[in-house]
Structures are given as structure tokens and as C-alpha cells.
Amino acid sequence: MKKLGILLTAALVLTGCTQTPDVSVSDYWVKSSEMSMVGGMTAVYGTITNNSSKEITLVGGLTDVAGKVEVHEMAMIDGAMKMQKIDGGLVIPAGQSVVLEPGGNHLMLLELTEAVEPGSQISVTLDFEGTEDVTLEGVVAKPAEGGDEEYHTEGMDH
Ligand SMILES: [Cu+2]
């Protein structure tokens, strides 16, 4: 009987390792536009779901194709909707989803080291506070259907 108890405990521990991850990301893509040339900028979108029972915060990211990655929101600045960095990151409450989409919250890739053209694929690591980072491979680039953001600090006028 004692041996059986040990085996059961081992099985439970193994099951624990394959449970749902704290965070899952779906429908992700990266925008290609006239801004997404070398030295330019673009944004990553998708749905981030917090499967855990604790708060998780998206605080930044990392990718080979950008010198800098920031978490941005849209806000009313000087009477116009513009994007800005979210201080402290984007909070995803326990058990809830947050959508990154054109015209809303997004993961900003700045100082691009290569052009992001329609159909090209990049990999991006999402940096979370409260759980492990998540790396997305094969994030496909496509043009956005409206909802372009305007950056208020580095105003790239064109
Ligand atoms: Cu932005």
C-alpha cells in the first residue's frame, strides 16, 4: 500500500507539469507598413490570456529585428489619440484576456534592424512580470486595416 501511495504522488506531480501555462497568446501578427523599414517601427498584436489565478503584467519584449521593444497604449494627448508607453506595463487580471490591436494597446517595435514586409515572419519574446516569458515564433507580417498609431514623442512626420 505504501508503494502505491508513492506512485500516485509521482503521477500527480507529472500531471502538474503539463497543466495549462499561465499565459497563452493567440491570433498574433506583426504589422507591415511604410513605417516598417530599417530604422523604422512597427507593432505586434494578438490576444494574451492569463490562465492563472494571479495578476500578470506585460512589461516589454525582445526580438532580433528591433533595437527596442515597448508596451504602448492609445491615449488622448493634446486633443488627439496618440500612442505612448504604458508606465509599469500592461496588466492582465487573473483569468482574463487583453487584446492588442491596431488603434489600441500594442507591443511596439522600435529601431527596426530589418524591414518587416508582408508575409515575412519574425520571432518575438514577450516579457512578463508574474510568470515566465513567452516566445512567439513565426509571427507573420501583414498590413493593418486602418487604426494606425501616431507616435507623440518621436513624431516621424511624413
Ligand atoms: Cu506604439
PDB file of C-alpha atoms and ligand atoms in Angstrom:
ATOM      1  CA  MET A   1       0.000   0.000   0.000  1.00  0.00           C
ATOM      2  CA  LYS A   2       2.765   2.362   0.863  1.00  0.00           C
ATOM      3  CA  LYS A   3       4.414   1.834  -2.518  1.00  0.00           C
ATOM      4  CA  LEU A   4       1.169   2.548  -4.325  1.00  0.00           C
ATOM      5  CA  GLY A   5       0.896   5.839  -2.463  1.00  0.00           C
ATOM      6  CA  ILE A   6       4.312   6.925  -3.722  1.00  0.00           C
ATOM      7  CA  LEU A   7       3.433   6.032  -7.305  1.00  0.00           C
ATOM      8  CA  LEU A   8       0.219   8.035  -7.115  1.00  0.00           C
ATOM      9  CA  THR A   9       2.113  11.042  -5.801  1.00  0.00           C
ATOM     10  CA  ALA A  10       4.578  10.804  -8.692  1.00  0.00           C
ATOM     11  CA  ALA A  11       1.732  10.673 -11.195  1.00  0.00           C
ATOM     12  CA  LEU A  12       0.168  13.800  -9.712  1.00  0.00           C
ATOM     13  CA  VAL A  13       3.455  15.681  -9.929  1.00  0.00           C
ATOM     14  CA  LEU A  14       3.848  14.701 -13.599  1.00  0.00           C
ATOM     15  CA  THR A  15       0.311  15.861 -14.357  1.00  0.00           C
ATOM     16  CA  GLY A  16       1.149  19.165 -12.718  1.00  0.00           C
ATOM     17  CA  CYS A  17       3.924  19.759 -15.231  1.00  0.00           C
ATOM     18  CA  THR A  18       1.608  19.534 -18.215  1.00  0.00           C
ATOM     19  CA  GLN A  19      -1.108  21.845 -16.946  1.00  0.00           C
ATOM     20  CA  THR A  20      -2.194  24.928 -18.870  1.00  0.00           C
ATOM     21  CA  PRO A  21       0.538  27.581 -18.994  1.00  0.00           C
ATOM     22  CA  ASP A  22      -0.036  30.783 -17.015  1.00  0.00           C
ATOM     23  CA  VAL A  23      -0.241  32.762 -20.214  1.00  0.00           C
ATOM     24  CA  SER A  24      -1.333  31.857 -23.730  1.00  0.00           C
ATOM     25  CA  VAL A  25      -1.120  34.095 -26.774  1.00  0.00           C
ATOM     26  CA  SER A  26      -3.313  33.681 -29.836  1.00  0.00           C
ATOM     27  CA  ASP A  27      -4.039  35.400 -33.167  1.00  0.00           C
ATOM     28  CA  TYR A  28      -0.721  37.196 -33.115  1.00  0.00           C
ATOM     29  CA  TRP A  29       0.697  39.123 -36.064  1.00  0.00           C
ATOM     30  CA  VAL A  30       3.025  41.995 -36.809  1.00  0.00           C
ATOM     31  CA  LYS A  31       2.141  44.991 -38.928  1.00  0.00           C
ATOM     32  CA  SER A  32       3.856  45.803 -42.188  1.00  0.00           C
ATOM     33  CA  SER A  33       3.581  49.386 -43.377  1.00  0.00           C
ATOM     34  CA  GLU A  34       5.599  52.161 -44.986  1.00  0.00           C
ATOM     35  CA  MET A  35       6.975  52.754 -41.469  1.00  0.00           C
ATOM     36  CA  SER A  36       8.349  49.234 -41.018  1.00  0.00           C
ATOM     37  CA  MET A  37      11.611  49.780 -42.875  1.00  0.00           C
ATOM     38  CA  VAL A  38      15.119  49.529 -41.416  1.00  0.00           C
ATOM     39  CA  GLY A  39      15.342  52.163 -38.700  1.00  0.00           C
ATOM     40  CA  GLY A  40      11.567  52.444 -38.579  1.00  0.00           C
ATOM     41  CA  MET A  41       8.917  50.975 -36.333  1.00  0.00           C
ATOM     42  CA  THR A  42       6.019  48.575 -36.234  1.00  0.00           C
ATOM     43  CA  ALA A  43       3.791  46.824 -33.741  1.00  0.00           C
ATOM     44  CA  VAL A  44       2.841  43.306 -32.665  1.00  0.00           C
ATOM     45  CA  TYR A  45      -0.797  42.467 -31.963  1.00  0.00           C
ATOM     46  CA  GLY A  46      -2.648  39.486 -30.563  1.00  0.00           C
ATOM     47  CA  THR A  47      -4.737  38.217 -27.682  1.00  0.00           C
ATOM     48  CA  ILE A  48      -2.988  37.497 -24.391  1.00  0.00           C
ATOM     49  CA  THR A  49      -4.883  35.313 -21.939  1.00  0.00           C
ATOM     50  CA  ASN A  50      -3.985  34.967 -18.288  1.00  0.00           C
ATOM     51  CA  ASN A  51      -4.921  31.384 -17.354  1.00  0.00           C
ATOM     52  CA  SER A  52      -3.646  31.758 -13.806  1.00  0.00           C
ATOM     53  CA  SER A  53      -5.290  32.994 -10.642  1.00  0.00           C
ATOM     54  CA  LYS A  54      -2.820  35.833 -10.170  1.00  0.00           C
ATOM     55  CA  GLU A  55      -2.221  39.135 -11.907  1.00  0.00           C
ATOM     56  CA  ILE A  56       0.310  39.105 -14.741  1.00  0.00           C
ATOM     57  CA  THR A  57       1.869  42.163 -16.367  1.00  0.00           C
ATOM     58  CA  LEU A  58       3.325  42.528 -19.856  1.00  0.00           C
ATOM     59  CA  VAL A  59       6.337  44.758 -19.259  1.00  0.00           C
ATOM     60  CA  GLY A  60       8.213  44.574 -22.556  1.00  0.00           C
ATOM     61  CA  GLY A  61       9.751  42.245 -25.073  1.00  0.00           C
ATOM     62  CA  LEU A  62      12.692  41.225 -27.157  1.00  0.00           C
ATOM     63  CA  THR A  63      13.179  40.495 -30.843  1.00  0.00           C
ATOM     64  CA  ASP A  64      16.082  40.193 -33.269  1.00  0.00           C
ATOM     65  CA  VAL A  65      14.512  42.685 -35.665  1.00  0.00           C
ATOM     66  CA  ALA A  66      14.205  45.673 -33.321  1.00  0.00           C
ATOM     67  CA  GLY A  67      16.583  47.637 -31.146  1.00  0.00           C
ATOM     68  CA  LYS A  68      13.873  48.497 -28.666  1.00  0.00           C
ATOM     69  CA  VAL A  69      10.518  46.996 -27.618  1.00  0.00           C
ATOM     70  CA  GLU A  70       7.901  48.881 -25.603  1.00  0.00           C
ATOM     71  CA  VAL A  71       4.360  48.278 -24.384  1.00  0.00           C
ATOM     72  CA  HIS A  72       2.115  51.046 -25.724  1.00  0.00           C
ATOM     73  CA  GLU A  73      -1.412  52.276 -25.224  1.00  0.00           C
ATOM     74  CA  MET A  74      -3.506  54.839 -27.062  1.00  0.00           C
ATOM     75  CA  ALA A  75      -4.314  57.980 -25.140  1.00  0.00           C
ATOM     76  CA  MET A  76      -5.782  61.425 -25.744  1.00  0.00           C
ATOM     77  CA  ILE A  77      -2.792  63.753 -25.959  1.00  0.00           C
ATOM     78  CA  ASP A  78      -3.188  67.405 -26.941  1.00  0.00           C
ATOM     79  CA  GLY A  79      -6.653  66.660 -28.294  1.00  0.00           C
ATOM     80  CA  ALA A  80      -5.628  63.743 -30.491  1.00  0.00           C
ATOM     81  CA  MET A  81      -5.417  59.980 -29.958  1.00  0.00           C
ATOM     82  CA  LYS A  82      -1.754  59.116 -29.859  1.00  0.00           C
ATOM     83  CA  MET A  83       0.274  56.241 -28.524  1.00  0.00           C
ATOM     84  CA  GLN A  84       2.522  56.277 -25.532  1.00  0.00           C
ATOM     85  CA  LYS A  85       4.447  53.864 -23.379  1.00  0.00           C
ATOM     86  CA  ILE A  86       2.437  52.337 -20.539  1.00  0.00           C
ATOM     87  CA  ASP A  87       4.270  53.039 -17.295  1.00  0.00           C
ATOM     88  CA  GLY A  88       4.579  49.816 -15.325  1.00  0.00           C
ATOM     89  CA  GLY A  89       3.342  47.668 -18.196  1.00  0.00           C
ATOM     90  CA  LEU A  90       0.008  46.251 -19.295  1.00  0.00           C
ATOM     91  CA  VAL A  91      -1.831  44.424 -16.510  1.00  0.00           C
ATOM     92  CA  ILE A  92      -3.711  41.245 -17.400  1.00  0.00           C
ATOM     93  CA  PRO A  93      -6.039  40.400 -14.493  1.00  0.00           C
ATOM     94  CA  ALA A  94      -6.327  36.802 -13.312  1.00  0.00           C
ATOM     95  CA  GLY A  95      -8.388  34.681 -15.679  1.00  0.00           C
ATOM     96  CA  GLN A  96      -8.842  37.464 -18.218  1.00  0.00           C
ATOM     97  CA  SER A  97      -7.705  38.311 -21.732  1.00  0.00           C
ATOM     98  CA  VAL A  98      -6.242  41.506 -23.100  1.00  0.00           C
ATOM     99  CA  VAL A  99      -6.354  42.274 -26.805  1.00  0.00           C
ATOM    100  CA  LEU A 100      -3.531  44.074 -28.568  1.00  0.00           C
ATOM    101  CA  GLU A 101      -4.969  45.607 -31.741  1.00  0.00           C
ATOM    102  CA  PRO A 102      -4.466  48.485 -34.169  1.00  0.00           C
ATOM    103  CA  GLY A 103      -5.787  51.657 -32.559  1.00  0.00           C
ATOM    104  CA  GLY A 104      -5.396  50.159 -29.088  1.00  0.00           C
ATOM    105  CA  ASN A 105      -2.762  48.556 -26.910  1.00  0.00           C
ATOM    106  CA  HIS A 106       0.207  47.117 -28.778  1.00  0.00           C
ATOM    107  CA  LEU A 107       3.750  45.885 -28.414  1.00  0.00           C
ATOM    108  CA  MET A 108       5.860  48.497 -30.186  1.00  0.00           C
ATOM    109  CA  LEU A 109       8.998  47.505 -32.062  1.00  0.00           C
ATOM    110  CA  LEU A 110      11.319  50.463 -32.499  1.00  0.00           C
ATOM    111  CA  GLU A 111      14.642  50.942 -34.289  1.00  0.00           C
ATOM    112  CA  LEU A 112      13.974  48.074 -36.703  1.00  0.00           C
ATOM    113  CA  THR A 113      17.119  46.316 -37.884  1.00  0.00           C
ATOM    114  CA  GLU A 114      15.375  44.774 -40.886  1.00  0.00           C
ATOM    115  CA  ALA A 115      12.330  45.652 -42.943  1.00  0.00           C
ATOM    116  CA  VAL A 116       9.080  43.943 -41.943  1.00  0.00           C
ATOM    117  CA  GLU A 117       7.346  43.198 -45.230  1.00  0.00           C
ATOM    118  CA  PRO A 118       4.015  41.462 -45.878  1.00  0.00           C
ATOM    119  CA  GLY A 119       4.467  37.718 -45.412  1.00  0.00           C
ATOM    120  CA  SER A 120       7.766  37.928 -43.580  1.00  0.00           C
ATOM    121  CA  GLN A 121       7.979  36.184 -40.216  1.00  0.00           C
ATOM    122  CA  ILE A 122       9.659  37.276 -37.029  1.00  0.00           C
ATOM    123  CA  SER A 123      10.006  35.849 -33.565  1.00  0.00           C
ATOM    124  CA  VAL A 124       9.174  37.916 -30.515  1.00  0.00           C
ATOM    125  CA  THR A 125       9.627  37.213 -26.823  1.00  0.00           C
ATOM    126  CA  LEU A 126       7.029  38.718 -24.515  1.00  0.00           C
ATOM    127  CA  ASP A 127       8.478  39.778 -21.191  1.00  0.00           C
ATOM    128  CA  PHE A 128       6.055  39.189 -18.313  1.00  0.00           C
ATOM    129  CA  GLU A 129       6.110  40.048 -14.668  1.00  0.00           C
ATOM    130  CA  GLY A 130       4.395  37.357 -12.612  1.00  0.00           C
ATOM    131  CA  THR A 131       5.220  34.443 -14.918  1.00  0.00           C
ATOM    132  CA  GLU A 132       7.793  33.188 -17.384  1.00  0.00           C
ATOM    133  CA  ASP A 133       8.467  34.980 -20.660  1.00  0.00           C
ATOM    134  CA  VAL A 134       6.733  33.625 -23.751  1.00  0.00           C
ATOM    135  CA  THR A 135       8.449  33.388 -27.146  1.00  0.00           C
ATOM    136  CA  LEU A 136       6.272  33.550 -30.247  1.00  0.00           C
ATOM    137  CA  GLU A 137       7.804  32.033 -33.370  1.00  0.00           C
ATOM    138  CA  GLY A 138       6.562  32.693 -36.889  1.00  0.00           C
ATOM    139  CA  VAL A 139       4.750  35.941 -36.215  1.00  0.00           C
ATOM    140  CA  VAL A 140       3.540  36.766 -39.729  1.00  0.00           C
ATOM    141  CA  ALA A 141       3.581  40.316 -41.067  1.00  0.00           C
ATOM    142  CA  LYS A 142       0.566  41.819 -42.799  1.00  0.00           C
ATOM    143  CA  PRO A 143      -0.766  45.322 -43.436  1.00  0.00           C
ATOM    144  CA  ALA A 144      -3.194  46.746 -40.871  1.00  0.00           C
ATOM    145  CA  GLU A 145      -6.732  47.618 -41.896  1.00  0.00           C
ATOM    146  CA  GLY A 146      -6.867  51.156 -40.516  1.00  0.00           C
ATOM    147  CA  GLY A 147      -6.273  52.224 -36.953  1.00  0.00           C
ATOM    148  CA  ASP A 148      -2.704  53.355 -37.448  1.00  0.00           C
ATOM    149  CA  GLU A 149      -0.997  54.794 -34.426  1.00  0.00           C
ATOM    150  CA  GLU A 150       0.784  58.090 -34.255  1.00  0.00           C
ATOM    151  CA  TYR A 151       3.785  58.317 -32.002  1.00  0.00           C
ATOM    152  CA  HIS A 152       3.881  61.522 -29.996  1.00  0.00           C
ATOM    153  CA  THR A 153       7.458  61.619 -28.685  1.00  0.00           C
ATOM    154  CA  GLU A 154       9.436  60.704 -31.766  1.00  0.00           C
ATOM    155  CA  GLY A 155       6.978  62.294 -34.199  1.00  0.00           C
ATOM    156  CA  MET A 156       8.069  60.781 -37.509  1.00  0.00           C
ATOM    157  CA  ASP A 157       6.361  63.285 -39.744  1.00  0.00           C
ATOM    158  CA  HIS A 158       5.786  62.275 -43.329  1.00  0.00           C
TER     159      HIS A 158
HETATM  160 CU    CU B   1       3.311  52.375 -30.252  1.00  0.00          CU
END
